[in-house]
């Protein structure tokens, strides 16, 4: 690859795109809201939230010096990340804590990049992260889910027109922000009959009641949604 090709590629990756009309941005928000709150669409789309959830566990585990043995994604949209290290302590706590927070954090980071007009950069960063996560997938359904998601993002980045890229990126960002809230409600509603959830494991590890961890997830994720909204729809604030 010569210097001109490298320069051209860099220009494409760092290109700044203007925000779509506010009506289009609002429409993508409504579409994402519908996907999250309609059970039929949520059951399929929730796989994206699970990928972010398990990716959060995996990334924080590695950052805390834990050994990552693998990630499994299941057809019921559950998942598990297998790590090795101390059973208690800061690293173990942060690894568990990351799961329910990471979809909102990814959504907020995406909103910031979109706000900056870095839509193409966001698409390619997503592809790189999915490729890295694919190295640790340890079951067939998980591999298919990662490949399908990655190919979808690649197709948008490589073939879609800029306007289409913007619409899909806005819709996905909204989905991550809004979709990060529903699992918190679900784990709250199921807390009395769902053993082994992240909040319950955090409670056992830290002696802080599970309900406090669920409230923390809710505050962070709803706050991320509010902050992300201020970036995606700045004219309304």
Tab-separated table of N, CA, C and O in Angstrom, residues 29-150:
chain	number	residue	atom	x	y	z
A	29	UNK	N	-34.568	7.526	17.109
A	29	UNK	CA	-34.784	7.317	18.545
A	29	UNK	C	-36.098	6.576	18.784
A	29	UNK	O	-36.163	5.638	19.598
A	30	UNK	N	-37.144	6.965	18.071
A	30	UNK	CA	-38.449	6.310	18.225
A	30	UNK	C	-38.366	4.858	17.764
A	30	UNK	O	-38.929	3.953	18.402
A	31	UNK	N	-37.643	4.622	16.667
A	31	UNK	CA	-37.482	3.253	16.166
A	31	UNK	C	-36.745	2.390	17.190
A	31	UNK	O	-37.142	1.243	17.457
A	32	UNK	N	-35.672	2.932	17.769
A	32	UNK	CA	-34.918	2.179	18.776
A	32	UNK	C	-35.777	1.902	19.999
A	32	UNK	O	-35.732	0.804	20.577
A	33	UNK	N	-36.576	2.891	20.408
A	33	UNK	CA	-37.462	2.724	21.557
A	33	UNK	C	-38.461	1.595	21.296
A	33	UNK	O	-38.724	0.773	22.182
A	34	UNK	N	-38.998	1.547	20.087
A	34	UNK	CA	-39.951	0.497	19.733
A	34	UNK	C	-39.292	-0.881	19.763
A	34	UNK	O	-39.873	-1.846	20.270
A	35	UNK	N	-38.071	-0.971	19.243
A	35	UNK	CA	-37.355	-2.250	19.241
A	35	UNK	C	-37.142	-2.747	20.664
A	35	UNK	O	-37.279	-3.944	20.958
A	36	UNK	N	-36.818	-1.832	21.576
A	36	UNK	CA	-36.543	-2.213	22.957
A	36	UNK	C	-37.806	-2.637	23.698
A	36	UNK	O	-37.789	-3.610	24.463
A	37	UNK	N	-38.926	-1.959	23.455
A	37	UNK	CA	-40.114	-2.201	24.265
A	37	UNK	C	-41.108	-3.174	23.655
A	37	UNK	O	-42.053	-3.585	24.328
A	38	UNK	N	-40.908	-3.557	22.406
A	38	UNK	CA	-41.749	-4.606	21.809
A	38	UNK	C	-41.026	-5.938	22.011
A	38	UNK	O	-39.900	-6.124	21.532
A	39	UNK	N	-41.653	-6.849	22.712
A	39	UNK	CA	-40.977	-8.079	23.117
A	39	UNK	C	-40.445	-8.887	21.933
A	39	UNK	O	-39.364	-9.487	22.008
A	40	UNK	N	-41.182	-8.920	20.838
A	40	UNK	CA	-40.764	-9.717	19.686
A	40	UNK	C	-39.446	-9.229	19.116
A	40	UNK	O	-38.531	-10.026	18.858
A	41	UNK	N	-39.318	-7.928	18.917
A	41	UNK	CA	-38.071	-7.384	18.387
A	41	UNK	C	-36.971	-7.393	19.441
A	41	UNK	O	-35.794	-7.592	19.117
A	42	UNK	N	-37.340	-7.195	20.700
A	42	UNK	CA	-36.348	-7.171	21.763
A	42	UNK	C	-35.638	-8.513	21.901
A	42	UNK	O	-34.424	-8.565	22.128
A	43	UNK	N	-36.371	-9.611	21.754
A	43	UNK	CA	-35.762	-10.933	21.906
A	43	UNK	C	-34.635	-11.158	20.909
A	43	UNK	O	-33.653	-11.850	21.219
A	44	UNK	N	-34.748	-10.590	19.717
A	44	UNK	CA	-33.688	-10.722	18.724
A	44	UNK	C	-32.603	-9.666	18.941
A	44	UNK	O	-31.407	-9.986	18.985
A	45	UNK	N	-33.016	-8.414	19.103
A	45	UNK	CA	-32.045	-7.319	19.201
A	45	UNK	C	-31.249	-7.378	20.493
A	45	UNK	O	-30.132	-6.833	20.559
A	46	UNK	N	-31.780	-8.039	21.504
A	46	UNK	CA	-31.086	-8.099	22.791
A	46	UNK	C	-29.729	-8.778	22.680
A	46	UNK	O	-28.860	-8.610	23.543
A	47	UNK	N	-29.526	-9.559	21.616
A	47	UNK	CA	-28.209	-10.174	21.405
A	47	UNK	C	-27.105	-9.121	21.350
A	47	UNK	O	-25.986	-9.368	21.799
A	48	UNK	N	-27.407	-7.960	20.785
A	48	UNK	CA	-26.412	-6.889	20.704
A	48	UNK	C	-26.056	-6.402	22.106
A	48	UNK	O	-24.884	-6.152	22.418
A	49	UNK	N	-27.064	-6.263	22.975
A	49	UNK	CA	-26.811	-5.854	24.358
A	49	UNK	C	-25.981	-6.914	25.078
A	49	UNK	O	-25.061	-6.591	25.850
A	50	UNK	N	-26.278	-8.189	24.809
A	50	UNK	CA	-25.516	-9.270	25.436
A	50	UNK	C	-24.056	-9.244	24.990
A	50	UNK	O	-23.149	-9.459	25.805
A	51	UNK	N	-23.825	-8.973	23.709
A	51	UNK	CA	-22.448	-8.872	23.220
A	51	UNK	C	-21.705	-7.771	23.969
A	51	UNK	O	-20.558	-7.954	24.416
A	52	UNK	N	-22.349	-6.614	24.126
A	52	UNK	CA	-21.716	-5.516	24.865
A	52	UNK	C	-21.527	-5.877	26.334
A	52	UNK	O	-20.485	-5.564	26.935
A	53	UNK	N	-22.515	-6.530	26.918
A	53	UNK	CA	-22.458	-6.943	28.323
A	53	UNK	C	-21.261	-7.868	28.572
A	53	UNK	O	-20.424	-7.605	29.451
A	54	UNK	N	-21.178	-8.931	27.785
A	54	UNK	CA	-20.081	-9.888	27.976
A	54	UNK	C	-18.741	-9.291	27.558
A	54	UNK	O	-17.708	-9.590	28.159
A	55	UNK	N	-18.762	-8.429	26.546
A	55	UNK	CA	-17.537	-7.733	26.168
A	55	UNK	C	-17.016	-6.857	27.288
A	55	UNK	O	-15.797	-6.725	27.484
A	56	UNK	N	-17.935	-6.243	28.049
A	56	UNK	CA	-17.533	-5.438	29.200
A	56	UNK	C	-16.853	-6.276	30.262
A	56	UNK	O	-15.803	-5.897	30.798
A	57	UNK	N	-17.460	-7.426	30.593
A	57	UNK	CA	-16.818	-8.337	31.543
A	57	UNK	C	-15.404	-8.692	31.079
A	57	UNK	O	-14.447	-8.659	31.862
A	58	UNK	N	-15.291	-9.061	29.797
A	58	UNK	CA	-14.014	-9.540	29.266
A	58	UNK	C	-12.953	-8.434	29.271
A	58	UNK	O	-11.804	-8.653	29.696
A	59	UNK	N	-13.318	-7.254	28.803
A	59	UNK	CA	-12.351	-6.160	28.723
A	59	UNK	C	-11.854	-5.749	30.100
A	59	UNK	O	-10.641	-5.586	30.317
A	60	UNK	N	-12.766	-5.593	31.042
A	60	UNK	CA	-12.361	-5.176	32.385
A	60	UNK	C	-11.547	-6.268	33.068
A	60	UNK	O	-10.587	-5.979	33.795
A	61	UNK	N	-11.911	-7.533	32.825
A	61	UNK	CA	-11.122	-8.631	33.390
A	61	UNK	C	-9.673	-8.555	32.920
A	61	UNK	O	-8.728	-8.674	33.727
A	62	UNK	N	-9.468	-8.338	31.636
A	62	UNK	CA	-8.113	-8.228	31.103
A	62	UNK	C	-7.395	-7.006	31.668
A	62	UNK	O	-6.204	-7.068	31.998
A	63	UNK	N	-8.110	-5.889	31.789
A	63	UNK	CA	-7.510	-4.673	32.333
A	63	UNK	C	-7.105	-4.846	33.798
A	63	UNK	O	-6.157	-4.205	34.269
A	64	UNK	N	-7.824	-5.719	34.505
A	64	UNK	CA	-7.521	-5.965	35.921
A	64	UNK	C	-6.520	-7.096	36.122
A	64	UNK	O	-6.247	-7.494	37.266
A	65	UNK	N	-5.998	-7.637	35.031
A	65	UNK	CA	-4.982	-8.676	35.129
A	65	UNK	C	-5.516	-10.076	35.326
A	65	UNK	O	-4.758	-10.997	35.661
A	66	UNK	N	-6.820	-10.262	35.110
A	66	UNK	CA	-7.381	-11.596	35.217
A	66	UNK	C	-7.172	-12.364	33.908
A	66	UNK	O	-7.030	-11.751	32.846
A	67	UNK	N	-7.169	-13.674	33.982
A	67	UNK	CA	-7.026	-14.502	32.778
A	67	UNK	C	-8.403	-14.740	32.184
A	67	UNK	O	-9.317	-15.179	32.886
A	68	UNK	N	-8.539	-14.461	30.899
A	68	UNK	CA	-9.804	-14.649	30.197
A	68	UNK	C	-9.782	-15.979	29.462
A	68	UNK	O	-8.994	-16.175	28.535
A	69	UNK	N	-10.649	-16.899	29.877
A	69	UNK	CA	-10.689	-18.232	29.269
A	69	UNK	C	-11.661	-18.315	28.101
A	69	UNK	O	-11.485	-19.163	27.222
A	70	UNK	N	-12.672	-17.473	28.071
A	70	UNK	CA	-13.581	-17.535	26.941
A	70	UNK	C	-14.910	-16.858	27.233
A	70	UNK	O	-15.224	-16.512	28.374
A	71	UNK	N	-15.677	-16.681	26.162
A	71	UNK	CA	-16.992	-16.041	26.228
A	71	UNK	C	-17.980	-16.939	25.496
A	71	UNK	O	-17.688	-17.447	24.406
A	72	UNK	N	-19.145	-17.126	26.086
A	72	UNK	CA	-20.210	-17.890	25.446
A	72	UNK	C	-21.461	-17.030	25.354
A	72	UNK	O	-21.856	-16.400	26.339
A	73	UNK	N	-22.050	-16.994	24.169
A	73	UNK	CA	-23.313	-16.302	23.946
A	73	UNK	C	-24.357	-17.352	23.605
A	73	UNK	O	-24.090	-18.252	22.788
A	74	UNK	N	-25.550	-17.257	24.189
A	74	UNK	CA	-26.558	-18.295	24.032
A	74	UNK	C	-27.790	-17.781	23.292
A	74	UNK	O	-28.048	-16.576	23.256
A	75	UNK	N	-28.540	-18.707	22.745
A	75	UNK	CA	-29.708	-18.364	21.945
A	75	UNK	C	-30.815	-17.675	22.715
A	75	UNK	O	-31.656	-17.004	22.117
A	76	UNK	N	-30.842	-17.818	24.051
A	76	UNK	CA	-31.844	-17.134	24.860
A	76	UNK	C	-31.399	-15.727	25.248
A	76	UNK	O	-32.018	-15.090	26.100
A	77	UNK	N	-30.325	-15.248	24.618
A	77	UNK	CA	-29.696	-13.924	24.810
A	77	UNK	C	-28.961	-13.799	26.135
A	77	UNK	O	-28.577	-12.707	26.529
A	78	UNK	N	-28.753	-14.922	26.824
A	78	UNK	CA	-27.877	-14.893	27.990
A	78	UNK	C	-26.441	-15.098	27.520
A	78	UNK	O	-26.186	-15.390	26.349
A	79	UNK	N	-25.518	-14.946	28.441
A	79	UNK	CA	-24.115	-15.149	28.100
A	79	UNK	C	-23.305	-15.376	29.353
A	79	UNK	O	-23.781	-15.163	30.480
A	80	UNK	N	-22.093	-15.832	29.178
A	80	UNK	CA	-21.198	-16.023	30.317
A	80	UNK	C	-19.773	-15.742	29.868
A	80	UNK	O	-19.377	-16.098	28.748
A	81	UNK	N	-19.032	-15.065	30.719
A	81	UNK	CA	-17.616	-14.794	30.480
A	81	UNK	C	-16.820	-15.504	31.567
A	81	UNK	O	-17.068	-15.284	32.760
A	82	UNK	N	-15.914	-16.348	31.157
A	82	UNK	CA	-15.160	-17.185	32.098
A	82	UNK	C	-13.781	-16.583	32.306
A	82	UNK	O	-12.992	-16.457	31.352
A	83	UNK	N	-13.490	-16.171	33.531
A	83	UNK	CA	-12.191	-15.589	33.859
A	83	UNK	C	-11.592	-16.322	35.054
A	83	UNK	O	-12.296	-17.025	35.794
A	84	UNK	N	-10.315	-16.141	35.227
A	84	UNK	CA	-9.619	-16.770	36.352
A	84	UNK	C	-8.828	-15.707	37.097
A	84	UNK	O	-8.145	-14.882	36.498
A	85	UNK	N	-8.927	-15.738	38.397
A	85	UNK	CA	-8.219	-14.779	39.237
A	85	UNK	C	-8.764	-14.856	40.643
A	85	UNK	O	-9.495	-15.790	40.997
A	86	UNK	N	-8.433	-13.878	41.464
A	86	UNK	CA	-8.937	-13.867	42.829
A	86	UNK	C	-10.465	-13.803	42.835
A	86	UNK	O	-11.066	-13.070	42.057
A	87	UNK	N	-11.069	-14.538	43.748
A	87	UNK	CA	-12.536	-14.603	43.797
A	87	UNK	C	-13.127	-13.341	44.410
A	87	UNK	O	-14.314	-13.071	44.232
A	88	UNK	N	-12.349	-12.609	45.146
A	88	UNK	CA	-12.805	-11.357	45.737
A	88	UNK	C	-11.775	-10.273	45.461
A	88	UNK	O	-10.718	-10.537	44.928
A	89	UNK	N	-12.109	-9.063	45.835
A	89	UNK	CA	-11.181	-7.968	45.626
A	89	UNK	C	-11.650	-7.030	44.530
A	89	UNK	O	-12.689	-7.249	43.881
A	90	UNK	N	-10.872	-5.975	44.313
A	90	UNK	CA	-11.262	-4.926	43.377
A	90	UNK	C	-11.405	-5.447	41.956
A	90	UNK	O	-12.373	-5.112	41.251
A	91	UNK	N	-10.444	-6.257	41.503
A	91	UNK	CA	-10.492	-6.746	40.127
A	91	UNK	C	-11.722	-7.586	39.856
A	91	UNK	O	-12.404	-7.418	38.835
A	92	UNK	N	-12.039	-8.500	40.783
A	92	UNK	CA	-13.218	-9.349	40.619
A	92	UNK	C	-14.495	-8.519	40.657
A	92	UNK	O	-15.432	-8.756	39.887
A	93	UNK	N	-14.525	-7.517	41.535
A	93	UNK	CA	-15.713	-6.661	41.645
A	93	UNK	C	-15.929	-5.852	40.381
A	93	UNK	O	-17.039	-5.766	39.851
A	94	UNK	N	-14.862	-5.226	39.894
A	94	UNK	CA	-14.983	-4.412	38.684
A	94	UNK	C	-15.376	-5.255	37.477
A	94	UNK	O	-16.154	-4.811	36.619
A	95	UNK	N	-14.850	-6.477	37.404
A	95	UNK	CA	-15.200	-7.371	36.288
A	95	UNK	C	-16.689	-7.675	36.288
A	95	UNK	O	-17.353	-7.616	35.241
A	96	UNK	N	-17.241	-7.992	37.450
A	96	UNK	CA	-18.677	-8.250	37.545
A	96	UNK	C	-19.493	-6.993	37.297
A	96	UNK	O	-20.535	-7.020	36.646
A	97	UNK	N	-19.015	-5.877	37.821
A	97	UNK	CA	-19.751	-4.614	37.717
A	97	UNK	C	-19.898	-4.157	36.270
A	97	UNK	O	-20.894	-3.527	35.901
A	98	UNK	N	-18.920	-4.499	35.433
A	98	UNK	CA	-18.874	-3.960	34.071
A	98	UNK	C	-20.024	-4.408	33.188
A	98	UNK	O	-20.449	-3.673	32.288
A	99	UNK	N	-20.549	-5.605	33.430
A	99	UNK	CA	-21.517	-6.178	32.498
A	99	UNK	C	-22.733	-5.318	32.240
A	99	UNK	O	-23.013	-4.942	31.093
A	100	UNK	N	-23.464	-4.981	33.292
A	100	UNK	CA	-24.694	-4.200	33.112
A	100	UNK	C	-24.425	-2.739	32.759
A	100	UNK	O	-25.312	-2.059	32.246
A	101	UNK	N	-23.219	-2.261	33.034
A	101	UNK	CA	-22.899	-0.873	32.724
A	101	UNK	C	-22.358	-0.681	31.308
A	101	UNK	O	-22.495	0.395	30.731
A	102	UNK	N	-21.780	-1.726	30.740
A	102	UNK	CA	-21.021	-1.542	29.502
A	102	UNK	C	-21.872	-1.177	28.298
A	102	UNK	O	-21.443	-0.358	27.479
A	103	UNK	N	-23.077	-1.732	28.103
A	103	UNK	CA	-23.877	-1.272	26.960
A	103	UNK	C	-24.129	0.232	26.997
A	103	UNK	O	-24.080	0.903	25.962
A	104	UNK	N	-24.396	0.770	28.194
A	104	UNK	CA	-24.609	2.215	28.318
A	104	UNK	C	-23.328	2.982	28.049
A	104	UNK	O	-23.338	4.042	27.395
A	105	UNK	N	-22.195	2.463	28.528
A	105	UNK	CA	-20.909	3.133	28.307
A	105	UNK	C	-20.564	3.135	26.822
A	105	UNK	O	-20.125	4.149	26.271
A	106	UNK	N	-20.775	1.992	26.157
A	106	UNK	CA	-20.533	1.919	24.711
A	106	UNK	C	-21.467	2.871	23.974
A	106	UNK	O	-21.063	3.569	23.039
A	107	UNK	N	-22.739	2.901	24.396
A	107	UNK	CA	-23.689	3.816	23.772
A	107	UNK	C	-23.296	5.265	23.957
A	107	UNK	O	-23.415	6.073	23.030
A	108	UNK	N	-22.800	5.607	25.147
A	108	UNK	CA	-22.381	6.983	25.416
A	108	UNK	C	-21.148	7.350	24.597
A	108	UNK	O	-21.056	8.459	24.050
A	109	UNK	N	-20.201	6.422	24.490
A	109	UNK	CA	-19.019	6.657	23.650
A	109	UNK	C	-19.431	6.815	22.191
A	109	UNK	O	-18.915	7.689	21.478
A	110	UNK	N	-20.368	5.999	21.745
A	110	UNK	CA	-20.865	6.110	20.373
A	110	UNK	C	-21.539	7.461	20.159
A	110	UNK	O	-21.351	8.103	19.118
A	111	UNK	N	-22.336	7.899	21.141
A	111	UNK	CA	-23.010	9.194	21.027
A	111	UNK	C	-21.996	10.329	20.921
A	111	UNK	O	-22.197	11.284	20.157
A	112	UNK	N	-20.911	10.217	21.675
A	112	UNK	CA	-19.873	11.249	21.625
A	112	UNK	C	-19.215	11.301	20.246
A	112	UNK	O	-19.020	12.386	19.681
A	113	UNK	N	-18.898	10.120	19.681
A	113	UNK	CA	-18.295	10.090	18.352
A	113	UNK	C	-19.270	10.605	17.295
A	113	UNK	O	-18.881	11.353	16.393
A	114	UNK	N	-20.527	10.225	17.405
A	114	UNK	CA	-21.542	10.715	16.466
A	114	UNK	C	-21.689	12.226	16.589
A	114	UNK	O	-21.810	12.947	15.591
A	115	UNK	N	-21.691	12.719	17.803
A	115	UNK	CA	-21.775	14.160	18.062
A	115	UNK	C	-20.617	14.895	17.390
A	115	UNK	O	-20.766	16.011	16.876
A	116	UNK	N	-19.441	14.240	17.349
A	116	UNK	CA	-18.277	14.817	16.691
A	116	UNK	C	-18.295	14.616	15.176
A	116	UNK	O	-17.416	15.108	14.475
A	117	UNK	N	-19.284	13.875	14.682
A	117	UNK	CA	-19.375	13.599	13.255
A	117	UNK	C	-18.469	12.475	12.786
A	117	UNK	O	-18.278	12.293	11.580
A	118	UNK	N	-17.918	11.695	13.723
A	118	UNK	CA	-16.956	10.627	13.377
A	118	UNK	C	-17.676	9.305	13.170
A	118	UNK	O	-17.373	8.295	13.799
A	119	UNK	N	-18.613	9.282	12.261
A	119	UNK	CA	-19.441	8.103	12.053
A	119	UNK	C	-18.643	6.959	11.439
A	119	UNK	O	-18.741	5.803	11.874
A	120	UNK	N	-17.837	7.251	10.440
A	120	UNK	CA	-17.029	6.198	9.804
A	120	UNK	C	-16.036	5.617	10.803
A	120	UNK	O	-15.853	4.394	10.881
A	121	UNK	N	-15.402	6.468	11.581
A	121	UNK	CA	-14.464	5.989	12.600
A	121	UNK	C	-15.160	5.076	13.596
A	121	UNK	O	-14.624	4.036	13.989
A	122	UNK	N	-16.381	5.446	13.997
A	122	UNK	CA	-17.134	4.623	14.934
A	122	UNK	C	-17.413	3.241	14.356
A	122	UNK	O	-17.276	2.223	15.053
A	123	UNK	N	-17.788	3.180	13.093
A	123	UNK	CA	-18.075	1.890	12.461
A	123	UNK	C	-16.844	0.990	12.464
A	123	UNK	O	-16.930	-0.198	12.787
A	124	UNK	N	-15.691	1.550	12.132
A	124	UNK	CA	-14.482	0.733	12.057
A	124	UNK	C	-13.944	0.373	13.436
A	124	UNK	O	-13.392	-0.727	13.621
A	125	UNK	N	-14.098	1.241	14.405
A	125	UNK	CA	-13.739	0.884	15.782
A	125	UNK	C	-14.591	-0.291	16.247
A	125	UNK	O	-14.099	-1.231	16.884
A	126	UNK	N	-15.871	-0.263	15.897
A	126	UNK	CA	-16.775	-1.361	16.254
A	126	UNK	C	-16.330	-2.670	15.622
A	126	UNK	O	-16.333	-3.724	16.271
A	127	UNK	N	-15.938	-2.616	14.365
A	127	UNK	CA	-15.470	-3.822	13.666
A	127	UNK	C	-14.235	-4.398	14.359
A	127	UNK	O	-14.131	-5.613	14.576
A	128	UNK	N	-13.304	-3.539	14.713
A	128	UNK	CA	-12.071	-3.993	15.380
A	128	UNK	C	-12.398	-4.637	16.729
A	128	UNK	O	-11.863	-5.701	17.076
A	129	UNK	N	-13.278	-4.019	17.507
A	129	UNK	CA	-13.635	-4.562	18.815
A	129	UNK	C	-14.347	-5.910	18.685
A	129	UNK	O	-14.095	-6.834	19.462
A	130	UNK	N	-15.233	-6.030	17.699
A	130	UNK	CA	-15.921	-7.306	17.490
A	130	UNK	C	-14.940	-8.392	17.056
A	130	UNK	O	-15.045	-9.559	17.487
A	131	UNK	N	-13.977	-8.029	16.214
A	131	UNK	CA	-12.970	-8.997	15.781
A	131	UNK	C	-12.135	-9.473	16.961
A	131	UNK	O	-11.817	-10.667	17.081
A	132	UNK	N	-11.779	-8.548	17.853
A	132	UNK	CA	-11.008	-8.919	19.037
A	132	UNK	C	-11.824	-9.832	19.952
A	132	UNK	O	-11.317	-10.825	20.489
A	133	UNK	N	-13.099	-9.510	20.113
A	133	UNK	CA	-13.961	-10.337	20.957
A	133	UNK	C	-14.145	-11.725	20.368
A	133	UNK	O	-14.233	-12.721	21.102
A	134	UNK	N	-14.186	-11.819	19.036
A	134	UNK	CA	-14.391	-13.113	18.369
A	134	UNK	C	-13.297	-14.115	18.731
A	134	UNK	O	-13.541	-15.326	18.725
A	135	UNK	N	-12.116	-13.633	19.056
A	135	UNK	CA	-11.010	-14.527	19.416
A	135	UNK	C	-11.291	-15.312	20.687
A	135	UNK	O	-10.687	-16.366	20.912
A	136	UNK	N	-12.203	-14.817	21.508
A	136	UNK	CA	-12.462	-15.460	22.796
A	136	UNK	C	-13.809	-16.187	22.844
A	136	UNK	O	-14.167	-16.727	23.886
A	137	UNK	N	-14.534	-16.192	21.745
A	137	UNK	CA	-15.819	-16.890	21.716
A	137	UNK	C	-15.585	-18.398	21.715
A	137	UNK	O	-14.757	-18.903	20.962
A	138	UNK	N	-16.358	-19.110	22.535
A	138	UNK	CA	-16.114	-20.540	22.716
A	138	UNK	C	-17.331	-21.412	22.403
A	138	UNK	O	-17.373	-22.579	22.802
A	139	UNK	N	-18.323	-20.885	21.688
A	139	UNK	CA	-19.435	-21.747	21.279
A	139	UNK	C	-19.949	-21.303	19.917
A	139	UNK	O	-19.687	-20.175	19.475
A	140	UNK	N	-20.667	-22.198	19.254
A	140	UNK	CA	-21.081	-21.965	17.868
A	140	UNK	C	-22.059	-20.800	17.771
A	140	UNK	O	-21.911	-19.939	16.892
A	141	UNK	N	-23.069	-20.770	18.646
A	141	UNK	CA	-24.037	-19.672	18.561
A	141	UNK	C	-23.343	-18.327	18.765
A	141	UNK	O	-23.637	-17.357	18.064
A	142	UNK	N	-22.427	-18.284	19.716
A	142	UNK	CA	-21.700	-17.045	19.954
A	142	UNK	C	-20.897	-16.618	18.743
A	142	UNK	O	-20.868	-15.431	18.382
A	143	UNK	N	-20.240	-17.588	18.088
A	143	UNK	CA	-19.469	-17.274	16.896
A	143	UNK	C	-20.366	-16.738	15.785
A	143	UNK	O	-20.026	-15.752	15.116
A	144	UNK	N	-21.517	-17.374	15.597
A	144	UNK	CA	-22.445	-16.914	14.567
A	144	UNK	C	-22.969	-15.512	14.877
A	144	UNK	O	-23.102	-14.674	13.977
A	145	UNK	N	-23.260	-15.252	16.152
A	145	UNK	CA	-23.775	-13.939	16.551
A	145	UNK	C	-22.734	-12.850	16.303
A	145	UNK	O	-23.051	-11.762	15.781
A	146	UNK	N	-21.487	-13.121	16.648
A	146	UNK	CA	-20.421	-12.133	16.451
A	146	UNK	C	-20.163	-11.907	14.965
A	146	UNK	O	-20.020	-10.771	14.510
A	147	UNK	N	-20.098	-12.995	14.195
A	147	UNK	CA	-19.846	-12.873	12.754
A	147	UNK	C	-20.978	-12.107	12.075
A	147	UNK	O	-20.729	-11.215	11.235
A	148	UNK	N	-22.222	-12.443	12.408
A	148	UNK	CA	-23.357	-11.755	11.793
A	148	UNK	C	-23.353	-10.270	12.133
A	148	UNK	O	-23.568	-9.414	11.261
A	149	UNK	N	-23.088	-9.956	13.397
A	149	UNK	CA	-23.047	-8.551	13.817
A	149	UNK	C	-21.891	-7.825	13.135
A	149	UNK	O	-22.056	-6.712	12.621
A	150	UNK	N	-20.737	-8.459	13.133
A	150	UNK	CA	-19.569	-7.836	12.510
A	150	UNK	C	-19.755	-7.623	11.021
A	150	UNK	O	-19.376	-6.565	10.488
